[in-house]
Short mmCIF file of N, CA, C and O in Angstrom, two decimals:
data_model
loop_
_atom_site.label_atom_id
_atom_site.label_comp_id
_atom_site.label_asym_id
_atom_site.label_seq_id
_atom_site.Cartn_x
_atom_site.Cartn_y
_atom_site.Cartn_z
N MET Q 1 95.18 106.99 91.51
CA MET Q 1 95.45 105.61 91.29
C MET Q 1 96.50 105.38 90.25
O MET Q 1 96.34 105.98 89.17
N ARG Q 2 97.48 104.63 90.57
CA ARG Q 2 98.56 104.40 89.58
C ARG Q 2 98.16 103.19 88.83
O ARG Q 2 97.46 102.20 89.17
N GLN Q 3 98.58 103.12 87.51
CA GLN Q 3 98.31 102.01 86.61
C GLN Q 3 99.30 100.92 86.84
O GLN Q 3 100.47 101.19 87.31
N PHE Q 4 98.87 99.71 86.44
CA PHE Q 4 99.82 98.65 86.44
C PHE Q 4 100.82 98.74 85.30
O PHE Q 4 100.53 99.34 84.27
N SER Q 5 102.05 98.30 85.56
CA SER Q 5 103.07 98.44 84.58
C SER Q 5 103.48 97.08 84.04
O SER Q 5 102.98 96.04 84.56
N ILE Q 6 104.32 97.05 83.07
CA ILE Q 6 104.79 95.79 82.47
C ILE Q 6 105.64 95.02 83.55
O ILE Q 6 105.67 93.84 83.54
N LEU Q 7 106.26 95.81 84.44
CA LEU Q 7 107.06 95.04 85.54
C LEU Q 7 106.13 94.32 86.44
O LEU Q 7 106.55 93.23 87.00
N ASP Q 8 104.88 94.85 86.71
CA ASP Q 8 103.94 94.14 87.53
C ASP Q 8 103.54 92.85 86.82
O ASP Q 8 103.51 91.73 87.52
N LEU Q 9 103.28 92.89 85.56
CA LEU Q 9 103.00 91.61 84.82
C LEU Q 9 104.17 90.62 84.85
O LEU Q 9 103.96 89.47 85.05
N LEU Q 10 105.36 91.14 84.69
CA LEU Q 10 106.50 90.26 84.73
C LEU Q 10 106.68 89.62 86.17
O LEU Q 10 106.98 88.54 86.35
N ALA Q 11 106.48 90.43 87.18
CA ALA Q 11 106.56 90.01 88.54
C ALA Q 11 105.55 88.85 88.79
O ALA Q 11 105.78 87.79 89.39
N ILE Q 12 104.22 89.00 88.35
CA ILE Q 12 103.22 88.08 88.57
C ILE Q 12 103.59 86.79 87.77
O ILE Q 12 103.37 85.67 88.29
N THR Q 13 104.06 86.98 86.55
CA THR Q 13 104.46 85.82 85.75
C THR Q 13 105.59 85.03 86.42
O THR Q 13 105.63 83.83 86.47
N ALA Q 14 106.54 85.74 87.00
CA ALA Q 14 107.66 85.10 87.68
C ALA Q 14 107.19 84.32 88.93
O ALA Q 14 107.59 83.24 89.19
N VAL Q 15 106.20 84.89 89.66
CA VAL Q 15 105.71 84.22 90.83
C VAL Q 15 104.94 82.92 90.39
O VAL Q 15 105.07 81.91 91.04
N VAL Q 16 104.17 82.98 89.32
CA VAL Q 16 103.52 81.80 88.89
C VAL Q 16 104.50 80.75 88.39
O VAL Q 16 104.36 79.58 88.72
N ALA Q 17 105.54 81.18 87.64
CA ALA Q 17 106.62 80.21 87.27
C ALA Q 17 107.30 79.64 88.49
O ALA Q 17 107.63 78.41 88.40
N LEU Q 18 107.59 80.40 89.42
CA LEU Q 18 108.21 79.84 90.65
C LEU Q 18 107.37 78.81 91.34
O LEU Q 18 107.86 77.80 91.83
N HIS Q 19 106.04 79.09 91.30
CA HIS Q 19 105.11 78.09 91.93
C HIS Q 19 105.14 76.78 91.18
O HIS Q 19 105.26 75.72 91.76
N LEU Q 20 105.10 76.90 89.81
CA LEU Q 20 105.09 75.72 88.97
C LEU Q 20 106.35 74.87 89.11
O LEU Q 20 106.43 73.70 89.09
N ALA Q 21 107.50 75.69 89.29
CA ALA Q 21 108.76 74.98 89.46
C ALA Q 21 108.94 74.40 90.90
O ALA Q 21 109.59 73.40 91.10
N ALA Q 22 108.31 75.00 91.84
CA ALA Q 22 108.49 74.60 93.24
C ALA Q 22 107.53 73.36 93.64
O ALA Q 22 107.87 72.71 94.57
N LEU Q 23 106.46 73.19 92.91
CA LEU Q 23 105.55 72.13 93.30
C LEU Q 23 106.21 70.77 93.26
O LEU Q 23 106.04 70.00 94.18
N PRO Q 24 107.00 70.37 92.28
CA PRO Q 24 107.69 69.05 92.33
C PRO Q 24 108.62 68.95 93.45
O PRO Q 24 108.77 67.88 94.12
N ALA Q 25 109.29 70.07 93.81
CA ALA Q 25 110.17 70.04 94.93
C ALA Q 25 109.48 69.87 96.29
O ALA Q 25 109.92 69.15 97.24
N GLU Q 26 108.29 70.44 96.41
CA GLU Q 26 107.44 70.33 97.57
C GLU Q 26 106.89 68.89 97.68
O GLU Q 26 106.72 68.32 98.81
N ALA Q 27 106.59 68.26 96.58
CA ALA Q 27 106.00 66.94 96.55
C ALA Q 27 107.03 65.86 96.85
O ALA Q 27 106.65 64.81 97.24
N ALA Q 28 108.27 66.13 96.62
CA ALA Q 28 109.35 65.17 96.82
C ALA Q 28 109.35 64.81 98.33
O ALA Q 28 108.96 65.61 99.23
N THR Q 29 109.87 63.62 98.65
CA THR Q 29 109.89 63.16 100.02
C THR Q 29 110.65 64.04 100.95
O THR Q 29 110.33 64.30 102.11
N GLY Q 30 111.85 64.56 100.48
CA GLY Q 30 112.65 65.45 101.26
C GLY Q 30 112.05 66.89 101.35
O GLY Q 30 112.16 67.62 102.35
N GLY Q 31 111.39 67.23 100.37
CA GLY Q 31 110.81 68.58 100.27
C GLY Q 31 111.86 69.67 100.13
O GLY Q 31 113.03 69.37 99.88
N SER Q 32 111.37 70.84 100.06
CA SER Q 32 112.30 71.97 99.91
C SER Q 32 111.94 73.04 100.86
O SER Q 32 110.75 73.54 100.89
N ASP Q 33 112.89 73.54 101.63
CA ASP Q 33 112.65 74.69 102.57
C ASP Q 33 112.48 75.94 101.82
O ASP Q 33 111.67 76.82 102.27
N LEU Q 34 113.14 76.14 100.72
CA LEU Q 34 112.97 77.35 99.94
C LEU Q 34 111.57 77.53 99.33
O LEU Q 34 111.11 78.64 99.23
N ALA Q 35 110.89 76.39 99.05
CA ALA Q 35 109.55 76.47 98.54
C ALA Q 35 108.59 77.04 99.57
O ALA Q 35 107.52 77.58 99.20
N ALA Q 36 108.93 77.03 100.80
CA ALA Q 36 108.07 77.54 101.80
C ALA Q 36 107.88 79.10 101.70
O ALA Q 36 106.97 79.65 102.19
N LEU Q 37 108.85 79.73 101.00
CA LEU Q 37 108.75 81.18 100.81
C LEU Q 37 107.54 81.47 99.93
O LEU Q 37 107.04 82.67 99.98
N LEU Q 38 107.02 80.53 99.19
CA LEU Q 38 105.91 80.84 98.28
C LEU Q 38 104.68 81.02 99.10
O LEU Q 38 103.66 81.54 98.57
N TYR Q 39 104.66 80.71 100.40
CA TYR Q 39 103.44 80.89 101.20
C TYR Q 39 103.26 82.39 101.45
O TYR Q 39 102.13 82.81 102.01
N PHE Q 40 104.10 83.26 101.12
CA PHE Q 40 104.01 84.69 101.20
C PHE Q 40 103.31 85.32 99.98
O PHE Q 40 103.17 86.53 99.89
N THR Q 41 102.96 84.46 99.02
CA THR Q 41 102.38 85.00 97.80
C THR Q 41 101.13 85.84 97.97
O THR Q 41 101.00 86.91 97.39
N PRO Q 42 100.25 85.41 98.85
CA PRO Q 42 98.93 86.25 98.99
C PRO Q 42 99.34 87.62 99.57
O PRO Q 42 98.74 88.65 99.23
N THR Q 43 100.33 87.67 100.43
CA THR Q 43 100.80 89.02 100.98
C THR Q 43 101.46 89.89 99.93
O THR Q 43 101.14 91.05 99.82
N ALA Q 44 102.22 89.21 99.09
CA ALA Q 44 102.81 90.02 98.06
C ALA Q 44 101.87 90.54 97.04
O ALA Q 44 101.93 91.67 96.60
N PHE Q 45 100.86 89.63 96.71
CA PHE Q 45 99.80 90.06 95.83
C PHE Q 45 98.99 91.18 96.35
O PHE Q 45 98.67 92.22 95.79
N THR Q 46 98.74 91.13 97.68
CA THR Q 46 97.93 92.15 98.39
C THR Q 46 98.71 93.45 98.41
O THR Q 46 98.13 94.53 98.19
N CYS Q 47 100.04 93.39 98.74
CA CYS Q 47 100.83 94.62 98.72
C CYS Q 47 100.88 95.28 97.39
O CYS Q 47 100.77 96.50 97.25
N LEU Q 48 100.92 94.52 96.31
CA LEU Q 48 100.86 95.05 94.95
C LEU Q 48 99.66 95.77 94.68
O LEU Q 48 99.67 96.85 94.27
N LEU Q 49 98.49 95.14 95.00
CA LEU Q 49 97.18 95.73 94.84
C LEU Q 49 97.00 96.96 95.74
O LEU Q 49 96.42 97.95 95.38
N HIS Q 50 97.49 96.86 96.94
CA HIS Q 50 97.40 97.91 97.95
C HIS Q 50 98.15 99.21 97.47
O HIS Q 50 97.58 100.32 97.57
N LEU Q 51 99.28 99.03 96.96
CA LEU Q 51 100.11 100.19 96.48
C LEU Q 51 99.59 100.67 95.16
O LEU Q 51 99.45 101.93 94.90
N ARG Q 52 99.22 99.76 94.20
CA ARG Q 52 98.86 100.24 92.85
C ARG Q 52 97.47 100.95 92.87
O ARG Q 52 97.26 101.85 92.17
N LEU Q 53 96.57 100.29 93.58
CA LEU Q 53 95.18 100.80 93.56
C LEU Q 53 94.88 101.71 94.71
O LEU Q 53 93.81 102.25 94.87
N ARG Q 54 95.93 101.98 95.56
CA ARG Q 54 95.77 102.87 96.70
C ARG Q 54 94.56 102.53 97.55
O ARG Q 54 93.70 103.37 97.79
N LEU Q 55 94.51 101.28 97.88
CA LEU Q 55 93.43 100.80 98.77
C LEU Q 55 93.55 101.24 100.21
O LEU Q 55 94.62 101.59 100.69
N THR Q 56 92.43 101.35 100.83
CA THR Q 56 92.45 101.66 102.24
C THR Q 56 92.90 100.45 102.99
O THR Q 56 92.86 99.37 102.42
N ILE Q 57 93.23 100.58 104.23
CA ILE Q 57 93.72 99.42 105.01
C ILE Q 57 92.62 98.43 105.20
O ILE Q 57 92.85 97.18 104.99
N THR Q 58 91.41 98.80 105.38
CA THR Q 58 90.27 97.87 105.50
C THR Q 58 90.13 97.03 104.23
O THR Q 58 89.96 95.88 104.24
N SER Q 59 90.17 97.78 103.09
CA SER Q 59 90.03 97.09 101.78
C SER Q 59 91.12 96.13 101.56
O SER Q 59 91.01 95.03 101.11
N ALA Q 60 92.39 96.55 102.05
CA ALA Q 60 93.53 95.68 101.80
C ALA Q 60 93.42 94.42 102.69
O ALA Q 60 93.79 93.25 102.30
N ILE Q 61 92.79 94.56 103.88
CA ILE Q 61 92.57 93.38 104.73
C ILE Q 61 91.61 92.44 104.05
O ILE Q 61 91.90 91.17 104.12
N VAL Q 62 90.57 92.90 103.44
CA VAL Q 62 89.62 91.97 102.77
C VAL Q 62 90.30 91.34 101.62
O VAL Q 62 90.17 90.17 101.38
N VAL Q 63 91.07 92.15 100.86
CA VAL Q 63 91.81 91.52 99.70
C VAL Q 63 92.70 90.46 100.17
O VAL Q 63 92.91 89.40 99.54
N HIS Q 64 93.48 90.70 101.27
CA HIS Q 64 94.41 89.69 101.75
C HIS Q 64 93.75 88.39 102.20
O HIS Q 64 94.21 87.30 101.92
N TYR Q 65 92.50 88.55 102.79
CA TYR Q 65 91.77 87.35 103.29
C TYR Q 65 91.37 86.58 102.01
O TYR Q 65 91.48 85.34 101.89
N VAL Q 66 90.75 87.24 100.97
CA VAL Q 66 90.25 86.57 99.79
C VAL Q 66 91.40 85.95 99.03
O VAL Q 66 91.37 84.81 98.64
N ALA Q 67 92.57 86.73 98.93
CA ALA Q 67 93.73 86.17 98.20
C ALA Q 67 94.31 84.95 98.91
O ALA Q 67 94.72 84.02 98.25
N SER Q 68 94.33 85.01 100.24
CA SER Q 68 94.80 83.78 101.01
C SER Q 68 93.98 82.62 100.71
O SER Q 68 94.57 81.46 100.60
N ALA Q 69 92.64 82.77 100.74
CA ALA Q 69 91.76 81.58 100.55
C ALA Q 69 91.91 81.08 99.10
O ALA Q 69 92.04 79.85 98.92
N ALA Q 70 91.91 82.02 98.12
CA ALA Q 70 92.00 81.54 96.76
C ALA Q 70 93.37 80.88 96.47
O ALA Q 70 93.46 79.87 95.83
N TRP Q 71 94.39 81.53 96.99
CA TRP Q 71 95.78 80.98 96.80
C TRP Q 71 95.93 79.58 97.50
O TRP Q 71 96.54 78.67 96.91
N THR Q 72 95.36 79.46 98.53
CA THR Q 72 95.40 78.12 99.30
C THR Q 72 94.78 77.08 98.50
O THR Q 72 95.34 75.95 98.32
N PHE Q 73 93.60 77.34 97.92
CA PHE Q 73 92.99 76.34 97.10
C PHE Q 73 93.80 75.96 95.87
O PHE Q 73 94.01 74.81 95.61
N LEU Q 74 94.24 77.03 95.16
CA LEU Q 74 95.02 76.74 93.91
C LEU Q 74 96.31 76.05 94.23
O LEU Q 74 96.74 75.11 93.53
N HIS Q 75 96.93 76.49 95.27
CA HIS Q 75 98.24 75.89 95.60
C HIS Q 75 98.02 74.36 96.03
O HIS Q 75 98.85 73.55 95.70
N ALA Q 76 97.02 74.16 96.79
CA ALA Q 76 96.72 72.73 97.22
C ALA Q 76 96.40 71.86 96.02
O ALA Q 76 96.83 70.66 96.05
N VAL Q 77 95.69 72.34 95.09
CA VAL Q 77 95.32 71.59 93.90
C VAL Q 77 96.61 71.26 93.16
O VAL Q 77 96.88 70.07 92.80
N GLY Q 78 97.49 72.19 92.94
CA GLY Q 78 98.73 71.96 92.23
C GLY Q 78 99.73 71.00 93.01
O GLY Q 78 100.30 70.15 92.43
N LEU Q 79 99.70 71.24 94.36
CA LEU Q 79 100.54 70.37 95.10
C LEU Q 79 100.06 68.90 95.13
O LEU Q 79 100.77 68.01 95.07
N ASN Q 80 98.69 68.75 95.23
CA ASN Q 80 98.19 67.45 95.18
C ASN Q 80 98.42 66.70 93.87
O ASN Q 80 98.74 65.44 93.80
N PHE Q 81 98.31 67.42 92.77
CA PHE Q 81 98.67 66.84 91.43
C PHE Q 81 100.15 66.47 91.44
O PHE Q 81 100.52 65.38 90.96
N ALA Q 82 101.00 67.37 91.94
CA ALA Q 82 102.42 67.02 91.97
C ALA Q 82 102.73 65.82 92.90
O ALA Q 82 103.62 65.01 92.54
N ILE Q 83 102.04 65.72 93.95
CA ILE Q 83 102.23 64.54 94.89
C ILE Q 83 101.78 63.26 94.11
O ILE Q 83 102.51 62.31 94.21
N ASN Q 84 100.65 63.34 93.48
CA ASN Q 84 100.20 62.19 92.72
C ASN Q 84 101.26 61.75 91.64
O ASN Q 84 101.54 60.58 91.42
N ALA Q 85 101.81 62.71 90.88
CA ALA Q 85 102.76 62.48 89.87
C ALA Q 85 104.03 61.90 90.52
O ALA Q 85 104.66 60.92 89.94
N HIS Q 86 104.44 62.44 91.65
CA HIS Q 86 105.68 61.96 92.29
C HIS Q 86 105.51 60.52 92.78
O HIS Q 86 106.45 59.69 92.67
N ASN Q 87 104.32 60.25 93.32
CA ASN Q 87 104.06 58.86 93.78
C ASN Q 87 104.07 57.84 92.72
O ASN Q 87 104.51 56.69 92.91
N LEU Q 88 103.61 58.22 91.51
CA LEU Q 88 103.61 57.31 90.40
C LEU Q 88 105.08 57.09 89.86
O LEU Q 88 105.40 56.02 89.44
N GLN Q 89 105.93 58.11 89.98
CA GLN Q 89 107.31 57.97 89.49
C GLN Q 89 108.18 57.36 90.47
O GLN Q 89 109.20 56.73 90.08
N ASP Q 90 107.90 57.44 91.69
CA ASP Q 90 108.75 56.94 92.79
C ASP Q 90 107.90 56.01 93.68
O ASP Q 90 107.51 56.40 94.76
N PRO Q 91 107.65 54.78 93.24
CA PRO Q 91 106.75 53.87 93.98
C PRO Q 91 107.36 53.48 95.40
O PRO Q 91 108.48 53.27 95.56
N ASP Q 92 106.40 53.50 96.32
CA ASP Q 92 106.77 53.09 97.65
C ASP Q 92 105.52 52.46 98.35
O ASP Q 92 104.44 53.05 98.26
N PRO Q 93 105.59 51.22 98.79
CA PRO Q 93 104.49 50.50 99.25
C PRO Q 93 103.81 51.22 100.57
O PRO Q 93 102.67 50.87 100.88
N ARG Q 94 104.48 52.11 101.19
CA ARG Q 94 103.92 52.75 102.40
C ARG Q 94 103.10 53.97 102.11
O ARG Q 94 102.57 54.56 102.92
N ARG Q 95 103.06 54.37 100.75
CA ARG Q 95 102.33 55.60 100.38
C ARG Q 95 101.04 55.32 99.75
O ARG Q 95 100.99 54.19 99.00
N ASP Q 96 100.13 56.20 99.86
CA ASP Q 96 98.91 56.10 99.04
C ASP Q 96 99.23 56.76 97.78
O ASP Q 96 99.70 57.86 97.72
N TYR Q 97 98.94 56.12 96.62
CA TYR Q 97 99.43 56.58 95.39
C TYR Q 97 98.56 57.72 94.73
O TYR Q 97 99.12 58.57 94.14
N GLN Q 98 97.28 57.55 94.90
CA GLN Q 98 96.39 58.63 94.32
C GLN Q 98 95.61 59.34 95.44
O GLN Q 98 94.68 58.68 95.91
N ILE Q 99 96.02 60.43 95.76
CA ILE Q 99 95.19 61.21 96.83
C ILE Q 99 94.15 61.96 96.17
O ILE Q 99 94.16 62.28 94.97
N GLU Q 100 93.10 62.27 96.96
CA GLU Q 100 91.99 63.09 96.48
C GLU Q 100 92.43 64.44 96.27
O GLU Q 100 92.74 65.12 97.19
N ILE Q 101 92.38 64.96 95.05
CA ILE Q 101 92.91 66.33 94.79
C ILE Q 101 92.06 67.41 95.26
O ILE Q 101 92.43 68.28 96.10
N TYR Q 102 90.82 67.38 94.83
CA TYR Q 102 89.87 68.56 95.15
C TYR Q 102 89.36 68.55 96.60
O TYR Q 102 89.25 69.58 97.19
N SER Q 103 89.14 67.30 97.13
CA SER Q 103 88.64 67.35 98.53
C SER Q 103 89.72 67.76 99.45
O SER Q 103 89.49 68.38 100.44
N ASN Q 104 90.99 67.27 99.26
CA ASN Q 104 92.09 67.79 100.06
C ASN Q 104 92.31 69.24 99.93
O ASN Q 104 92.59 69.91 100.91
N ALA Q 105 92.14 69.83 98.71
CA ALA Q 105 92.34 71.19 98.48
C ALA Q 105 91.22 71.93 99.18
O ALA Q 105 91.44 73.08 99.82
N TRP Q 106 90.00 71.43 99.15
CA TRP Q 106 88.86 72.07 99.83
C TRP Q 106 89.13 72.07 101.35
O TRP Q 106 88.83 73.09 102.06
N ASN Q 107 89.62 70.97 101.93
CA ASN Q 107 89.87 70.89 103.33
C ASN Q 107 90.95 71.98 103.71
O ASN Q 107 90.80 72.58 104.77
N ASP Q 108 91.98 72.07 102.89
CA ASP Q 108 93.03 73.10 103.22
C ASP Q 108 92.47 74.50 103.19
O ASP Q 108 92.81 75.33 103.99
N THR Q 109 91.61 74.75 102.24
CA THR Q 109 90.95 76.03 102.10
C THR Q 109 90.00 76.39 103.25
O THR Q 109 90.01 77.52 103.72
N VAL Q 110 89.29 75.42 103.72
CA VAL Q 110 88.41 75.64 104.95
C VAL Q 110 89.26 75.96 106.08
O VAL Q 110 88.87 76.81 106.91
N ALA Q 111 90.36 75.37 106.24
CA ALA Q 111 91.25 75.60 107.36
C ALA Q 111 91.81 77.02 107.19
O ALA Q 111 91.91 77.81 108.24
N MET Q 112 92.09 77.36 105.94
CA MET Q 112 92.67 78.80 105.77
C MET Q 112 91.59 79.87 105.99
O MET Q 112 91.92 80.99 106.36
N LEU Q 113 90.27 79.49 105.79
CA LEU Q 113 89.26 80.47 106.08
C LEU Q 113 89.34 80.87 107.60
O LEU Q 113 88.94 82.00 107.89
N GLY Q 114 89.69 79.97 108.40
CA GLY Q 114 89.79 80.33 109.85
C GLY Q 114 91.10 81.03 110.06
O GLY Q 114 91.06 82.16 110.75
N TRP Q 115 92.25 80.56 109.67
CA TRP Q 115 93.49 81.16 109.87
C TRP Q 115 93.64 82.39 109.08
O TRP Q 115 94.38 83.40 109.55
N GLY Q 116 92.96 82.57 107.97
CA GLY Q 116 93.06 83.76 107.21
C GLY Q 116 92.59 84.94 107.91
O GLY Q 116 93.07 86.13 107.64
N ILE Q 117 91.68 84.82 108.88
CA ILE Q 117 91.25 86.03 109.62
C ILE Q 117 92.46 86.54 110.45
O ILE Q 117 92.68 87.78 110.44
N ALA Q 118 93.22 85.66 110.97
CA ALA Q 118 94.34 86.10 111.85
C ALA Q 118 95.47 86.67 110.89
O ALA Q 118 96.00 87.73 111.27
N PHE Q 119 95.66 86.03 109.77
CA PHE Q 119 96.70 86.53 108.84
C PHE Q 119 96.32 87.95 108.31
O PHE Q 119 97.21 88.83 108.21
N ALA Q 120 95.09 88.13 107.93
CA ALA Q 120 94.62 89.45 107.45
C ALA Q 120 94.71 90.46 108.51
O ALA Q 120 95.07 91.62 108.27
N ALA Q 121 94.41 90.06 109.79
CA ALA Q 121 94.48 91.05 110.88
C ALA Q 121 95.93 91.43 111.05
O ALA Q 121 96.19 92.64 111.28
N VAL Q 122 96.86 90.52 111.06
CA VAL Q 122 98.29 90.90 111.12
C VAL Q 122 98.70 91.78 110.06
O VAL Q 122 99.42 92.73 110.30
N TYR Q 123 98.26 91.57 108.77
CA TYR Q 123 98.56 92.52 107.69
C TYR Q 123 98.00 93.84 107.93
O TYR Q 123 98.73 94.80 107.81
N GLY Q 124 96.80 93.91 108.47
CA GLY Q 124 96.22 95.26 108.79
C GLY Q 124 97.03 95.99 109.90
O GLY Q 124 97.15 97.18 109.79
N VAL Q 125 97.34 95.23 110.93
CA VAL Q 125 98.13 95.93 112.03
C VAL Q 125 99.52 96.36 111.46
O VAL Q 125 99.93 97.52 111.84
N ILE Q 126 100.17 95.60 110.68
CA ILE Q 126 101.47 96.08 110.12
C ILE Q 126 101.26 97.31 109.19
O ILE Q 126 102.02 98.30 109.31
N CYS Q 127 100.21 97.31 108.40
CA CYS Q 127 99.93 98.46 107.52
C CYS Q 127 99.60 99.62 108.39
O CYS Q 127 100.03 100.75 108.13
N TYR Q 128 98.72 99.52 109.38
CA TYR Q 128 98.34 100.62 110.25
C TYR Q 128 99.62 101.13 110.98
O TYR Q 128 99.83 102.39 111.06
N THR Q 129 100.52 100.29 111.43
CA THR Q 129 101.73 100.70 112.14
C THR Q 129 102.60 101.50 111.15
O THR Q 129 103.15 102.50 111.59
N ALA Q 130 102.73 101.03 109.95
CA ALA Q 130 103.56 101.72 108.94
C ALA Q 130 103.05 103.03 108.62
O ALA Q 130 103.77 104.00 108.48
N VAL Q 131 101.72 103.14 108.49
CA VAL Q 131 101.12 104.43 108.13
C VAL Q 131 101.26 105.46 109.29
O VAL Q 131 101.49 106.61 109.04
N THR Q 132 100.97 104.99 110.53
CA THR Q 132 101.01 105.90 111.58
C THR Q 132 102.45 106.30 111.95
O THR Q 132 102.73 107.40 112.35
N ALA Q 133 103.38 105.44 111.75
CA ALA Q 133 104.81 105.81 111.92
C ALA Q 133 105.29 106.78 110.90
O ALA Q 133 105.99 107.76 111.25
N SER Q 134 104.90 106.63 109.60
CA SER Q 134 105.29 107.60 108.66
C SER Q 134 104.54 108.94 108.74
O SER Q 134 105.00 109.93 108.34
N ALA Q 135 103.33 108.98 109.35
CA ALA Q 135 102.56 110.18 109.46
C ALA Q 135 103.11 111.00 110.59
O ALA Q 135 102.92 112.24 110.62
N GLY Q 136 103.88 110.42 111.49
CA GLY Q 136 104.45 111.22 112.60
C GLY Q 136 105.60 112.06 112.28
O GLY Q 136 106.02 112.96 113.02
N ARG Q 137 106.11 111.89 111.11
CA ARG Q 137 107.28 112.63 110.63
C ARG Q 137 107.04 113.15 109.25
O ARG Q 137 106.86 112.40 108.33
N ASP Q 138 107.13 114.50 109.16
CA ASP Q 138 106.90 115.16 107.86
C ASP Q 138 108.15 115.20 107.08
O ASP Q 138 109.19 115.69 107.66
N THR Q 139 108.30 114.64 105.91
CA THR Q 139 109.54 114.58 105.17
C THR Q 139 109.54 115.57 103.98
O THR Q 139 110.34 115.33 103.04
N THR Q 140 108.77 116.62 104.03
CA THR Q 140 108.96 117.61 102.97
C THR Q 140 110.17 118.38 103.17
O THR Q 140 110.73 118.52 104.24
N PRO Q 141 110.78 118.80 102.02
CA PRO Q 141 112.12 119.43 102.09
C PRO Q 141 112.09 120.71 103.03
O PRO Q 141 113.12 120.93 103.69
N ASP Q 142 111.09 121.52 102.98
CA ASP Q 142 111.04 122.68 103.88
C ASP Q 142 111.16 122.34 105.33
O ASP Q 142 111.89 122.98 106.14
N VAL Q 143 110.43 121.27 105.68
CA VAL Q 143 110.39 120.89 107.12
C VAL Q 143 111.79 120.32 107.45
O VAL Q 143 112.31 120.60 108.60
N LEU Q 144 112.30 119.50 106.60
CA LEU Q 144 113.65 118.95 106.90
C LEU Q 144 114.75 120.05 107.05
O LEU Q 144 115.61 119.85 107.89
N GLU Q 145 114.74 121.07 106.22
CA GLU Q 145 115.66 122.08 106.30
C GLU Q 145 115.53 122.85 107.66
O GLU Q 145 116.50 123.26 108.33
N SER Q 146 114.25 123.12 108.10
CA SER Q 146 114.03 123.80 109.29
C SER Q 146 114.52 122.92 110.52
O SER Q 146 114.77 123.43 111.58
N GLN Q 147 114.50 121.65 110.38
CA GLN Q 147 114.92 120.77 111.47
C GLN Q 147 116.40 120.49 111.38
O GLN Q 147 116.99 119.76 112.24
N GLY Q 148 117.10 121.00 110.45
CA GLY Q 148 118.51 120.89 110.35
C GLY Q 148 118.97 119.57 109.70
O GLY Q 148 120.13 119.18 109.74
N GLU Q 149 117.99 118.92 109.00
CA GLU Q 149 118.40 117.68 108.35
C GLU Q 149 118.60 117.83 106.85
O GLU Q 149 118.80 116.87 106.13
N GLY Q 150 118.43 118.98 106.27
CA GLY Q 150 118.55 119.16 104.78
C GLY Q 150 119.76 119.62 104.35
O GLY Q 150 120.77 119.70 104.10
#
């Protein structure tokens, strides 16, 4: 098992900072297409844990499912706070000004509990494919030399 490094801490801090910076952009009426990349956060988090802790594929699937559900709740809470702040700063009579923060976040999380199964399964299939593809070819120097690739 490899230990976490300072670069891991910096990467996680950068992801959290990007989330905090992207929430107002997502809450704005036009929105931001670039902020949609943040939806890959549970997968990035799972990949980090998968590689650092050398998890099995089954364990990584469970981690991905739990990370997706937790991230969905936290992201929805932050986004709902940002929407409420945006609605107060930019009044429009066609909008509801104060949306329910936690009940909307819970509804999003319940929806993710269903979709999360599919997303975690896709993560598992990709991991399994990557592992079986790399297992089919031995990359040790002796084998590469005997194959004429060294």
